[in-house]
Amino acid sequence: MTGSIALVLLVLLPLVRGQVPHWGPCPEPITQADFSLKQFAGRWFEIAKLPAQFEKGRCIETNFTVKPDNSVRVVSSEILRGELRKIEGFGVIEDPRNPAKLGITFSYALPYTPYWILSTDYVNTAVVYSCTDILRLFHVEFAWVLSRIRSPPPGTLEKADEVFAKNSIDVTQMTNTRQQGCDKA
Ligand SMILES: *[C@@H]1O[C@H](CO)[C@@H](O)[C@H](O)[C@H]1NC(C)=O
């Protein structure tokens, strides 16, 4: 038993590194009511995030395209050390009763990572949260504030913070994503 826990932790270590693991199971946040994947589709710019090991660049954006079977093509790009990098992922609605709960993976070898839309008006901003339980002992989380434009109006982050706070999600480690000098490449 102890041996298998150690093995699981070893496998998950790369995922955990770079995040602050929190004790206890994942919270159960309220997600966007009557979520429409079609309206959510399209281009979103990352304005702020809880630090994630796999996202280090600037000008980070994601383009969601809904396919006829309601799965989602996810193309994320960033500029890292002067180079434009793109990764393509695949998303699904994990719970048909709650379409705001997506799961996204960037490799067929990896399980879906939760990608939950806590709040969005579709045309300005979206507040997204991801949490993975590890043996219900602790959890690892990600969070993003997305905007349809690179420079959203003042107050955008404060409004997103309220959404996180309402759900007891600690975003004091959140960092802003640079979205300057992106269009001239
Ligand atoms: C987003 O993806 C769709 C479908 O692949 C494509 O037509 C569109 O040009 C993309 N938009 C951006 C901004 O990359």
Short mmCIF file of N, CA and C and ligand atoms in Angstrom, two decimals:
data_model
loop_
_atom_site.label_atom_id
_atom_site.label_comp_id
_atom_site.label_asym_id
_atom_site.label_seq_id
_atom_site.Cartn_x
_atom_site.Cartn_y
_atom_site.Cartn_z
N MET A 1 0.84 -1.21 0.00
CA MET A 1 0.00 0.00 0.00
C MET A 1 0.87 1.26 0.00
N THR A 2 1.77 1.30 1.00
CA THR A 2 2.66 2.46 1.06
C THR A 2 3.49 2.57 -0.21
N GLY A 3 3.91 1.39 -0.70
CA GLY A 3 4.70 1.35 -1.92
C GLY A 3 3.95 1.94 -3.10
N SER A 4 2.66 1.60 -3.24
CA SER A 4 1.91 2.10 -4.39
C SER A 4 1.65 3.59 -4.27
N ILE A 5 1.48 4.08 -3.07
CA ILE A 5 1.31 5.53 -2.89
C ILE A 5 2.58 6.25 -3.33
N ALA A 6 3.72 5.68 -2.93
CA ALA A 6 5.00 6.28 -3.32
C ALA A 6 5.12 6.31 -4.83
N LEU A 7 4.68 5.23 -5.49
CA LEU A 7 4.76 5.15 -6.95
C LEU A 7 3.89 6.23 -7.59
N VAL A 8 2.67 6.36 -7.09
CA VAL A 8 1.76 7.37 -7.64
C VAL A 8 2.37 8.76 -7.48
N LEU A 9 2.92 9.02 -6.32
CA LEU A 9 3.52 10.34 -6.08
C LEU A 9 4.69 10.58 -7.03
N LEU A 10 5.44 9.52 -7.28
CA LEU A 10 6.59 9.64 -8.18
C LEU A 10 6.11 10.00 -9.59
N VAL A 11 5.06 9.33 -10.03
CA VAL A 11 4.51 9.57 -11.36
C VAL A 11 3.96 10.99 -11.47
N LEU A 12 3.37 11.46 -10.39
CA LEU A 12 2.70 12.76 -10.43
C LEU A 12 3.65 13.91 -10.13
N LEU A 13 4.86 13.59 -9.71
CA LEU A 13 5.79 14.63 -9.29
C LEU A 13 6.00 15.74 -10.32
N PRO A 14 6.18 15.35 -11.60
CA PRO A 14 6.38 16.44 -12.58
C PRO A 14 5.20 17.39 -12.64
N LEU A 15 4.01 16.85 -12.41
CA LEU A 15 2.79 17.66 -12.43
C LEU A 15 2.75 18.57 -11.22
N VAL A 16 3.19 18.04 -10.11
CA VAL A 16 3.06 18.75 -8.85
C VAL A 16 4.12 19.85 -8.73
N ARG A 17 5.29 19.57 -9.29
CA ARG A 17 6.39 20.52 -9.17
C ARG A 17 6.01 21.84 -9.80
N GLY A 18 6.31 22.93 -9.18
CA GLY A 18 5.97 24.21 -9.77
C GLY A 18 4.65 24.73 -9.26
N GLN A 19 3.85 23.86 -8.70
CA GLN A 19 2.62 24.31 -8.05
C GLN A 19 2.78 24.17 -6.55
N VAL A 20 1.97 24.89 -5.85
CA VAL A 20 1.91 24.70 -4.41
C VAL A 20 0.78 23.70 -4.17
N PRO A 21 1.09 22.50 -3.72
CA PRO A 21 -0.01 21.57 -3.43
C PRO A 21 -0.74 22.02 -2.16
N HIS A 22 -2.02 21.86 -2.20
CA HIS A 22 -2.82 22.24 -1.03
C HIS A 22 -3.35 20.97 -0.39
N TRP A 23 -3.38 20.98 0.93
CA TRP A 23 -3.89 19.79 1.63
C TRP A 23 -5.38 19.64 1.40
N GLY A 24 -5.84 18.41 1.47
CA GLY A 24 -7.27 18.12 1.37
C GLY A 24 -7.71 17.94 -0.06
N PRO A 25 -8.94 17.50 -0.25
CA PRO A 25 -9.47 17.31 -1.60
C PRO A 25 -9.78 18.63 -2.29
N CYS A 26 -10.06 18.54 -3.59
CA CYS A 26 -10.42 19.73 -4.37
C CYS A 26 -11.68 20.40 -3.82
N PRO A 27 -11.74 21.71 -3.91
CA PRO A 27 -13.00 22.38 -3.59
C PRO A 27 -14.04 22.08 -4.67
N GLU A 28 -15.27 22.39 -4.40
CA GLU A 28 -16.30 22.19 -5.43
C GLU A 28 -16.91 23.52 -5.80
N PRO A 29 -16.24 24.24 -6.71
CA PRO A 29 -16.68 25.59 -7.04
C PRO A 29 -17.97 25.59 -7.86
N ILE A 30 -18.63 26.70 -7.82
CA ILE A 30 -19.82 26.91 -8.66
C ILE A 30 -19.32 27.26 -10.06
N THR A 31 -19.92 26.62 -11.07
CA THR A 31 -19.50 26.89 -12.45
C THR A 31 -20.58 27.72 -13.17
N GLN A 32 -20.21 28.18 -14.35
CA GLN A 32 -21.13 29.03 -15.13
C GLN A 32 -22.45 28.30 -15.43
N ALA A 33 -23.55 28.89 -15.04
CA ALA A 33 -24.86 28.30 -15.31
C ALA A 33 -25.18 28.39 -16.80
N ASP A 34 -25.89 27.41 -17.33
CA ASP A 34 -26.33 27.39 -18.73
C ASP A 34 -25.17 27.63 -19.69
N PHE A 35 -24.05 27.01 -19.39
CA PHE A 35 -22.85 27.25 -20.18
C PHE A 35 -23.05 26.85 -21.64
N SER A 36 -22.62 27.73 -22.55
CA SER A 36 -22.71 27.45 -23.98
C SER A 36 -21.31 27.32 -24.56
N LEU A 37 -20.96 26.10 -24.94
CA LEU A 37 -19.64 25.85 -25.51
C LEU A 37 -19.46 26.63 -26.83
N LYS A 38 -20.53 26.72 -27.60
CA LYS A 38 -20.47 27.43 -28.87
C LYS A 38 -20.10 28.90 -28.68
N GLN A 39 -20.71 29.52 -27.64
CA GLN A 39 -20.41 30.94 -27.40
C GLN A 39 -19.01 31.12 -26.81
N PHE A 40 -18.55 30.09 -26.10
CA PHE A 40 -17.22 30.16 -25.48
C PHE A 40 -16.12 29.99 -26.52
N ALA A 41 -16.44 29.33 -27.63
CA ALA A 41 -15.45 29.03 -28.67
C ALA A 41 -14.76 30.29 -29.17
N GLY A 42 -13.62 30.08 -29.80
CA GLY A 42 -12.89 31.20 -30.37
C GLY A 42 -11.62 31.52 -29.60
N ARG A 43 -11.17 32.74 -29.79
CA ARG A 43 -9.85 33.12 -29.32
C ARG A 43 -9.91 33.81 -27.96
N TRP A 44 -9.08 33.34 -27.03
CA TRP A 44 -8.97 33.93 -25.69
C TRP A 44 -7.51 34.22 -25.37
N PHE A 45 -7.27 35.37 -24.78
CA PHE A 45 -5.93 35.73 -24.33
C PHE A 45 -5.81 35.50 -22.84
N GLU A 46 -4.67 34.96 -22.43
CA GLU A 46 -4.44 34.73 -21.01
C GLU A 46 -3.94 36.01 -20.35
N ILE A 47 -4.70 36.48 -19.37
CA ILE A 47 -4.37 37.73 -18.71
C ILE A 47 -3.62 37.47 -17.40
N ALA A 48 -4.01 36.42 -16.71
CA ALA A 48 -3.33 36.06 -15.46
C ALA A 48 -3.54 34.58 -15.21
N LYS A 49 -2.66 34.02 -14.39
CA LYS A 49 -2.77 32.59 -14.08
C LYS A 49 -2.09 32.26 -12.76
N LEU A 50 -2.49 31.17 -12.18
CA LEU A 50 -1.70 30.58 -11.12
C LEU A 50 -0.53 29.91 -11.81
N PRO A 51 0.70 30.15 -11.36
CA PRO A 51 1.88 29.66 -12.09
C PRO A 51 1.76 28.18 -12.44
N ALA A 52 1.99 27.87 -13.71
CA ALA A 52 1.96 26.49 -14.18
C ALA A 52 3.29 26.20 -14.84
N GLN A 53 3.83 25.06 -14.51
CA GLN A 53 5.14 24.65 -14.99
C GLN A 53 5.22 24.71 -16.51
N PHE A 54 4.13 24.35 -17.19
CA PHE A 54 4.19 24.19 -18.63
C PHE A 54 3.86 25.47 -19.39
N GLU A 55 3.68 26.56 -18.70
CA GLU A 55 3.40 27.82 -19.40
C GLU A 55 4.36 28.88 -18.88
N LYS A 56 5.38 29.17 -19.65
CA LYS A 56 6.38 30.10 -19.17
C LYS A 56 6.49 31.34 -20.03
N GLY A 57 5.94 31.27 -21.23
CA GLY A 57 6.15 32.33 -22.19
C GLY A 57 5.24 33.52 -21.98
N ARG A 58 5.21 34.38 -23.01
CA ARG A 58 4.30 35.52 -22.97
C ARG A 58 3.39 35.43 -24.19
N CYS A 59 2.46 36.37 -24.29
CA CYS A 59 1.51 36.39 -25.40
C CYS A 59 0.74 35.07 -25.50
N ILE A 60 0.41 34.51 -24.36
CA ILE A 60 -0.27 33.21 -24.37
C ILE A 60 -1.73 33.38 -24.77
N GLU A 61 -2.15 32.59 -25.75
CA GLU A 61 -3.54 32.61 -26.17
C GLU A 61 -4.00 31.21 -26.53
N THR A 62 -5.30 31.03 -26.50
CA THR A 62 -5.87 29.72 -26.82
C THR A 62 -7.07 29.91 -27.72
N ASN A 63 -7.15 29.06 -28.72
CA ASN A 63 -8.24 29.10 -29.68
C ASN A 63 -9.04 27.80 -29.55
N PHE A 64 -10.30 27.93 -29.17
CA PHE A 64 -11.16 26.75 -29.00
C PHE A 64 -12.07 26.63 -30.22
N THR A 65 -12.08 25.47 -30.84
CA THR A 65 -12.98 25.23 -31.97
C THR A 65 -13.87 24.03 -31.64
N VAL A 66 -15.18 24.26 -31.67
CA VAL A 66 -16.11 23.17 -31.35
C VAL A 66 -16.34 22.34 -32.60
N LYS A 67 -16.20 21.03 -32.48
CA LYS A 67 -16.45 20.13 -33.60
C LYS A 67 -17.91 19.67 -33.56
N PRO A 68 -18.38 19.12 -34.69
CA PRO A 68 -19.80 18.71 -34.75
C PRO A 68 -20.19 17.74 -33.62
N ASP A 69 -19.27 16.94 -33.14
CA ASP A 69 -19.62 15.99 -32.06
C ASP A 69 -19.47 16.61 -30.67
N ASN A 70 -19.31 17.96 -30.63
CA ASN A 70 -19.21 18.69 -29.37
C ASN A 70 -17.89 18.49 -28.64
N SER A 71 -16.93 17.84 -29.29
CA SER A 71 -15.59 17.85 -28.73
C SER A 71 -14.92 19.15 -29.18
N VAL A 72 -13.78 19.44 -28.61
CA VAL A 72 -13.18 20.75 -28.84
C VAL A 72 -11.72 20.60 -29.28
N ARG A 73 -11.38 21.31 -30.33
CA ARG A 73 -9.96 21.42 -30.71
C ARG A 73 -9.40 22.61 -29.96
N VAL A 74 -8.28 22.40 -29.29
CA VAL A 74 -7.69 23.45 -28.45
C VAL A 74 -6.30 23.74 -28.97
N VAL A 75 -6.08 24.95 -29.45
CA VAL A 75 -4.74 25.30 -29.91
C VAL A 75 -4.23 26.45 -29.04
N SER A 76 -3.17 26.17 -28.30
CA SER A 76 -2.57 27.18 -27.44
C SER A 76 -1.25 27.62 -28.03
N SER A 77 -0.97 28.91 -27.91
CA SER A 77 0.33 29.37 -28.39
C SER A 77 0.92 30.36 -27.41
N GLU A 78 2.23 30.48 -27.48
CA GLU A 78 2.94 31.43 -26.64
C GLU A 78 4.22 31.82 -27.35
N ILE A 79 4.81 32.91 -26.90
CA ILE A 79 6.13 33.27 -27.40
C ILE A 79 7.11 33.02 -26.27
N LEU A 80 8.05 32.12 -26.53
CA LEU A 80 9.04 31.76 -25.52
C LEU A 80 10.42 31.97 -26.13
N ARG A 81 11.22 32.78 -25.49
CA ARG A 81 12.57 33.13 -25.97
C ARG A 81 12.53 33.52 -27.45
N GLY A 82 11.57 34.39 -27.79
CA GLY A 82 11.50 34.93 -29.13
C GLY A 82 10.90 34.01 -30.18
N GLU A 83 10.48 32.83 -29.76
CA GLU A 83 9.94 31.87 -30.72
C GLU A 83 8.47 31.59 -30.45
N LEU A 84 7.68 31.56 -31.53
CA LEU A 84 6.27 31.22 -31.38
C LEU A 84 6.12 29.70 -31.26
N ARG A 85 5.49 29.28 -30.19
CA ARG A 85 5.28 27.85 -30.00
C ARG A 85 3.80 27.56 -29.93
N LYS A 86 3.42 26.46 -30.54
CA LYS A 86 2.00 26.09 -30.55
C LYS A 86 1.86 24.67 -30.04
N ILE A 87 0.85 24.43 -29.25
CA ILE A 87 0.52 23.04 -28.93
C ILE A 87 -0.96 22.84 -29.19
N GLU A 88 -1.27 21.64 -29.66
CA GLU A 88 -2.66 21.34 -29.95
C GLU A 88 -3.18 20.31 -28.96
N GLY A 89 -4.36 20.58 -28.45
CA GLY A 89 -4.97 19.67 -27.50
C GLY A 89 -6.38 19.32 -27.92
N PHE A 90 -7.01 18.58 -27.07
CA PHE A 90 -8.32 18.03 -27.37
C PHE A 90 -9.15 18.12 -26.10
N GLY A 91 -10.37 18.62 -26.26
CA GLY A 91 -11.21 18.78 -25.08
C GLY A 91 -12.57 18.12 -25.25
N VAL A 92 -13.16 17.75 -24.14
CA VAL A 92 -14.51 17.18 -24.15
C VAL A 92 -15.30 17.77 -22.98
N ILE A 93 -16.62 17.72 -23.11
CA ILE A 93 -17.47 18.04 -21.97
C ILE A 93 -17.46 16.78 -21.10
N GLU A 94 -16.94 16.91 -19.88
CA GLU A 94 -16.79 15.71 -19.06
C GLU A 94 -18.10 15.27 -18.43
N ASP A 95 -18.94 16.25 -18.12
CA ASP A 95 -20.20 15.94 -17.45
C ASP A 95 -21.33 16.58 -18.27
N PRO A 96 -22.08 15.77 -19.05
CA PRO A 96 -23.12 16.36 -19.91
C PRO A 96 -24.16 17.16 -19.13
N ARG A 97 -24.33 16.85 -17.85
CA ARG A 97 -25.29 17.63 -17.06
C ARG A 97 -24.72 18.99 -16.69
N ASN A 98 -23.39 19.12 -16.81
CA ASN A 98 -22.77 20.42 -16.53
C ASN A 98 -21.71 20.72 -17.59
N PRO A 99 -22.15 21.28 -18.72
CA PRO A 99 -21.22 21.50 -19.84
C PRO A 99 -20.11 22.49 -19.54
N ALA A 100 -20.18 23.22 -18.41
CA ALA A 100 -19.09 24.13 -18.04
C ALA A 100 -17.88 23.37 -17.52
N LYS A 101 -18.05 22.06 -17.31
CA LYS A 101 -16.93 21.24 -16.83
C LYS A 101 -16.31 20.49 -18.01
N LEU A 102 -15.27 21.13 -18.58
CA LEU A 102 -14.56 20.50 -19.68
C LEU A 102 -13.38 19.72 -19.14
N GLY A 103 -12.88 18.82 -19.97
CA GLY A 103 -11.62 18.15 -19.69
C GLY A 103 -10.75 18.33 -20.91
N ILE A 104 -9.49 18.67 -20.69
CA ILE A 104 -8.59 18.93 -21.82
C ILE A 104 -7.32 18.11 -21.66
N THR A 105 -6.83 17.59 -22.77
CA THR A 105 -5.55 16.91 -22.73
C THR A 105 -4.69 17.37 -23.91
N PHE A 106 -3.39 17.42 -23.70
CA PHE A 106 -2.47 17.81 -24.76
C PHE A 106 -1.66 16.61 -25.25
N SER A 107 -2.04 15.42 -24.79
CA SER A 107 -1.35 14.22 -25.24
C SER A 107 -2.28 13.03 -25.03
N TYR A 108 -2.29 12.14 -26.04
CA TYR A 108 -3.14 10.96 -25.90
C TYR A 108 -2.67 10.07 -24.75
N ALA A 109 -1.43 10.26 -24.32
CA ALA A 109 -0.90 9.44 -23.24
C ALA A 109 -1.32 9.95 -21.86
N LEU A 110 -1.91 11.14 -21.83
CA LEU A 110 -2.26 11.73 -20.54
C LEU A 110 -3.77 11.76 -20.34
N PRO A 111 -4.21 11.63 -19.10
CA PRO A 111 -5.66 11.74 -18.86
C PRO A 111 -6.12 13.18 -19.02
N TYR A 112 -7.43 13.37 -19.10
CA TYR A 112 -7.98 14.72 -19.19
C TYR A 112 -7.72 15.48 -17.90
N THR A 113 -7.34 16.72 -18.06
CA THR A 113 -7.22 17.61 -16.91
C THR A 113 -8.50 18.44 -16.85
N PRO A 114 -9.06 18.58 -15.67
CA PRO A 114 -10.29 19.39 -15.58
C PRO A 114 -10.05 20.82 -16.06
N TYR A 115 -11.03 21.37 -16.73
CA TYR A 115 -10.96 22.75 -17.22
C TYR A 115 -12.37 23.29 -17.04
N TRP A 116 -12.58 23.91 -15.88
CA TRP A 116 -13.92 24.30 -15.49
C TRP A 116 -14.11 25.80 -15.65
N ILE A 117 -15.14 26.18 -16.40
CA ILE A 117 -15.44 27.59 -16.58
C ILE A 117 -16.32 28.03 -15.42
N LEU A 118 -15.72 28.78 -14.51
CA LEU A 118 -16.46 29.22 -13.32
C LEU A 118 -17.43 30.34 -13.67
N SER A 119 -16.98 31.19 -14.59
CA SER A 119 -17.79 32.35 -14.93
C SER A 119 -17.34 32.91 -16.26
N THR A 120 -18.28 33.25 -17.11
CA THR A 120 -17.93 33.94 -18.35
C THR A 120 -19.14 34.69 -18.90
N ASP A 121 -18.85 35.81 -19.58
CA ASP A 121 -19.92 36.51 -20.32
C ASP A 121 -19.72 36.27 -21.82
N TYR A 122 -18.76 35.41 -22.17
CA TYR A 122 -18.45 34.98 -23.54
C TYR A 122 -17.80 36.06 -24.40
N VAL A 123 -18.14 37.33 -24.19
CA VAL A 123 -17.65 38.38 -25.08
C VAL A 123 -16.52 39.20 -24.48
N ASN A 124 -16.32 39.13 -23.16
CA ASN A 124 -15.25 39.90 -22.52
C ASN A 124 -14.26 39.01 -21.77
N THR A 125 -14.72 38.33 -20.76
CA THR A 125 -13.79 37.58 -19.91
C THR A 125 -14.31 36.19 -19.56
N ALA A 126 -13.38 35.36 -19.13
CA ALA A 126 -13.72 34.04 -18.61
C ALA A 126 -12.80 33.74 -17.44
N VAL A 127 -13.36 33.12 -16.42
CA VAL A 127 -12.61 32.72 -15.24
C VAL A 127 -12.61 31.19 -15.21
N VAL A 128 -11.41 30.61 -15.27
CA VAL A 128 -11.29 29.16 -15.45
C VAL A 128 -10.49 28.55 -14.30
N TYR A 129 -10.88 27.37 -13.90
CA TYR A 129 -10.25 26.70 -12.76
C TYR A 129 -10.05 25.22 -13.07
N SER A 130 -8.95 24.70 -12.56
CA SER A 130 -8.65 23.28 -12.74
C SER A 130 -8.11 22.73 -11.45
N CYS A 131 -8.63 21.62 -11.01
CA CYS A 131 -8.13 21.04 -9.77
C CYS A 131 -8.08 19.53 -9.91
N THR A 132 -6.99 18.95 -9.47
CA THR A 132 -6.83 17.50 -9.52
C THR A 132 -6.53 16.99 -8.12
N ASP A 133 -7.35 16.06 -7.69
CA ASP A 133 -7.17 15.40 -6.39
C ASP A 133 -6.03 14.39 -6.49
N ILE A 134 -5.20 14.35 -5.48
CA ILE A 134 -4.20 13.30 -5.43
C ILE A 134 -4.46 12.50 -4.16
N LEU A 135 -5.08 11.35 -4.38
CA LEU A 135 -5.42 10.44 -3.28
C LEU A 135 -6.31 11.10 -2.23
N ARG A 136 -6.98 12.16 -2.61
CA ARG A 136 -7.79 12.96 -1.70
C ARG A 136 -7.01 13.47 -0.50
N LEU A 137 -5.67 13.35 -0.58
CA LEU A 137 -4.82 13.85 0.51
C LEU A 137 -4.48 15.31 0.27
N PHE A 138 -4.18 15.60 -1.00
CA PHE A 138 -3.95 17.00 -1.36
C PHE A 138 -4.38 17.21 -2.79
N HIS A 139 -4.36 18.44 -3.22
CA HIS A 139 -4.78 18.71 -4.59
C HIS A 139 -3.85 19.74 -5.23
N VAL A 140 -3.82 19.68 -6.56
CA VAL A 140 -3.01 20.59 -7.34
C VAL A 140 -3.97 21.40 -8.20
N GLU A 141 -3.75 22.70 -8.23
CA GLU A 141 -4.73 23.50 -8.98
C GLU A 141 -4.08 24.50 -9.93
N PHE A 142 -4.84 24.83 -10.94
CA PHE A 142 -4.49 25.86 -11.90
C PHE A 142 -5.67 26.81 -12.00
N ALA A 143 -5.38 28.03 -12.39
CA ALA A 143 -6.48 28.97 -12.60
C ALA A 143 -6.04 29.98 -13.64
N TRP A 144 -6.98 30.43 -14.41
CA TRP A 144 -6.68 31.39 -15.47
C TRP A 144 -7.76 32.46 -15.55
N VAL A 145 -7.32 33.67 -15.87
CA VAL A 145 -8.27 34.72 -16.23
C VAL A 145 -8.04 34.98 -17.72
N LEU A 146 -9.10 34.81 -18.51
CA LEU A 146 -9.00 34.97 -19.96
C LEU A 146 -9.79 36.19 -20.41
N SER A 147 -9.32 36.76 -21.53
CA SER A 147 -10.01 37.93 -22.08
C SER A 147 -10.05 37.82 -23.60
N ARG A 148 -11.05 38.40 -24.20
CA ARG A 148 -11.13 38.38 -25.66
C ARG A 148 -10.15 39.35 -26.30
N ILE A 149 -9.65 40.31 -25.48
CA ILE A 149 -8.66 41.26 -26.00
C ILE A 149 -7.41 41.20 -25.11
N ARG A 150 -6.28 41.64 -25.68
CA ARG A 150 -5.03 41.53 -24.93
C ARG A 150 -4.97 42.45 -23.72
N SER A 151 -5.62 43.59 -23.82
CA SER A 151 -5.58 44.56 -22.72
C SER A 151 -6.99 44.85 -22.23
N PRO A 152 -7.50 44.01 -21.37
CA PRO A 152 -8.87 44.23 -20.88
C PRO A 152 -8.94 45.46 -19.99
N PRO A 153 -10.14 46.02 -19.85
CA PRO A 153 -10.28 47.24 -19.06
C PRO A 153 -9.91 47.01 -17.59
N PRO A 154 -9.51 48.09 -16.90
CA PRO A 154 -9.19 47.96 -15.47
C PRO A 154 -10.40 47.39 -14.73
N GLY A 155 -10.14 46.62 -13.71
CA GLY A 155 -11.23 46.03 -12.94
C GLY A 155 -11.49 44.59 -13.33
N THR A 156 -10.94 44.17 -14.49
CA THR A 156 -11.18 42.80 -14.96
C THR A 156 -10.63 41.77 -13.96
N LEU A 157 -9.38 42.00 -13.52
CA LEU A 157 -8.78 41.04 -12.60
C LEU A 157 -9.48 41.05 -11.25
N GLU A 158 -9.89 42.24 -10.82
CA GLU A 158 -10.58 42.34 -9.53
C GLU A 158 -11.89 41.55 -9.58
N LYS A 159 -12.59 41.67 -10.70
CA LYS A 159 -13.86 40.93 -10.82
C LYS A 159 -13.61 39.42 -10.82
N ALA A 160 -12.52 39.01 -11.49
CA ALA A 160 -12.18 37.58 -11.51
C ALA A 160 -11.82 37.12 -10.10
N ASP A 161 -11.06 37.95 -9.38
CA ASP A 161 -10.68 37.61 -8.02
C ASP A 161 -11.90 37.37 -7.13
N GLU A 162 -12.94 38.16 -7.38
CA GLU A 162 -14.17 37.96 -6.60
C GLU A 162 -14.77 36.58 -6.85
N VAL A 163 -14.70 36.14 -8.11
CA VAL A 163 -15.22 34.81 -8.45
C VAL A 163 -14.42 33.74 -7.70
N PHE A 164 -13.09 33.88 -7.72
CA PHE A 164 -12.26 32.90 -7.00
C PHE A 164 -12.55 32.94 -5.50
N ALA A 165 -12.63 34.15 -4.97
CA ALA A 165 -12.84 34.30 -3.51
C ALA A 165 -14.15 33.67 -3.08
N LYS A 166 -15.19 33.91 -3.89
CA LYS A 166 -16.51 33.35 -3.58
C LYS A 166 -16.44 31.83 -3.47
N ASN A 167 -15.50 31.22 -4.19
CA ASN A 167 -15.36 29.77 -4.19
C ASN A 167 -14.19 29.29 -3.32
N SER A 168 -13.69 30.20 -2.47
CA SER A 168 -12.59 29.88 -1.55
C SER A 168 -11.36 29.36 -2.26
N ILE A 169 -11.09 29.88 -3.46
CA ILE A 169 -9.88 29.51 -4.18
C ILE A 169 -8.84 30.60 -3.95
N ASP A 170 -7.69 30.18 -3.45
CA ASP A 170 -6.63 31.12 -3.07
C ASP A 170 -5.82 31.50 -4.32
N VAL A 171 -5.91 32.75 -4.74
CA VAL A 171 -5.18 33.16 -5.94
C VAL A 171 -4.12 34.23 -5.62
N THR A 172 -3.64 34.20 -4.38
CA THR A 172 -2.62 35.19 -4.02
C THR A 172 -1.33 34.97 -4.82
N GLN A 173 -1.12 33.75 -5.35
CA GLN A 173 0.08 33.48 -6.15
C GLN A 173 -0.11 33.80 -7.63
N MET A 174 -1.26 34.35 -7.97
CA MET A 174 -1.56 34.58 -9.38
C MET A 174 -0.60 35.61 -9.98
N THR A 175 -0.16 35.34 -11.22
CA THR A 175 0.73 36.29 -11.88
C THR A 175 0.10 36.77 -13.19
N ASN A 176 0.43 37.98 -13.58
CA ASN A 176 -0.09 38.52 -14.83
C ASN A 176 0.73 37.98 -16.00
N THR A 177 0.07 37.73 -17.11
CA THR A 177 0.74 37.25 -18.31
C THR A 177 1.03 38.44 -19.21
N ARG A 178 2.27 38.51 -19.70
CA ARG A 178 2.62 39.64 -20.57
C ARG A 178 1.92 39.50 -21.91
N GLN A 179 1.21 40.53 -22.31
CA GLN A 179 0.55 40.54 -23.62
C GLN A 179 0.97 41.78 -24.40
N GLN A 180 2.23 42.19 -24.22
CA GLN A 180 2.72 43.35 -24.95
C GLN A 180 3.70 42.91 -26.04
N GLY A 181 3.69 43.63 -27.13
CA GLY A 181 4.62 43.36 -28.23
C GLY A 181 4.37 42.01 -28.88
N CYS A 182 3.10 41.62 -28.96
CA CYS A 182 2.78 40.27 -29.44
C CYS A 182 2.46 40.25 -30.93
N ASP A 183 1.94 41.33 -31.46
CA ASP A 183 1.39 41.28 -32.81
C ASP A 183 2.37 41.65 -33.89
N LYS A 184 3.60 42.01 -33.50
CA LYS A 184 4.51 42.50 -34.53
C LYS A 184 5.49 41.44 -35.02
N ALA A 185 5.34 40.21 -34.60
CA ALA A 185 6.32 39.17 -34.95
C ALA A 185 6.42 38.95 -36.46
C1 LIG B 1 -9.08 29.35 -34.56
O1 LIG B 1 -9.30 28.07 -35.13
C2 LIG B 1 -10.17 28.08 -36.26
C3 LIG B 1 -10.44 26.65 -36.69
O2 LIG B 1 -9.27 25.90 -36.78
C4 LIG B 1 -9.53 28.91 -37.37
O3 LIG B 1 -10.41 28.96 -38.47
C5 LIG B 1 -9.27 30.32 -36.85
O4 LIG B 1 -8.59 31.06 -37.82
C6 LIG B 1 -8.43 30.26 -35.58
N1 LIG B 1 -8.28 31.62 -35.04
C7 LIG B 1 -7.10 32.08 -34.61
C8 LIG B 1 -7.11 33.46 -34.08
O5 LIG B 1 -6.09 31.43 -34.64
#
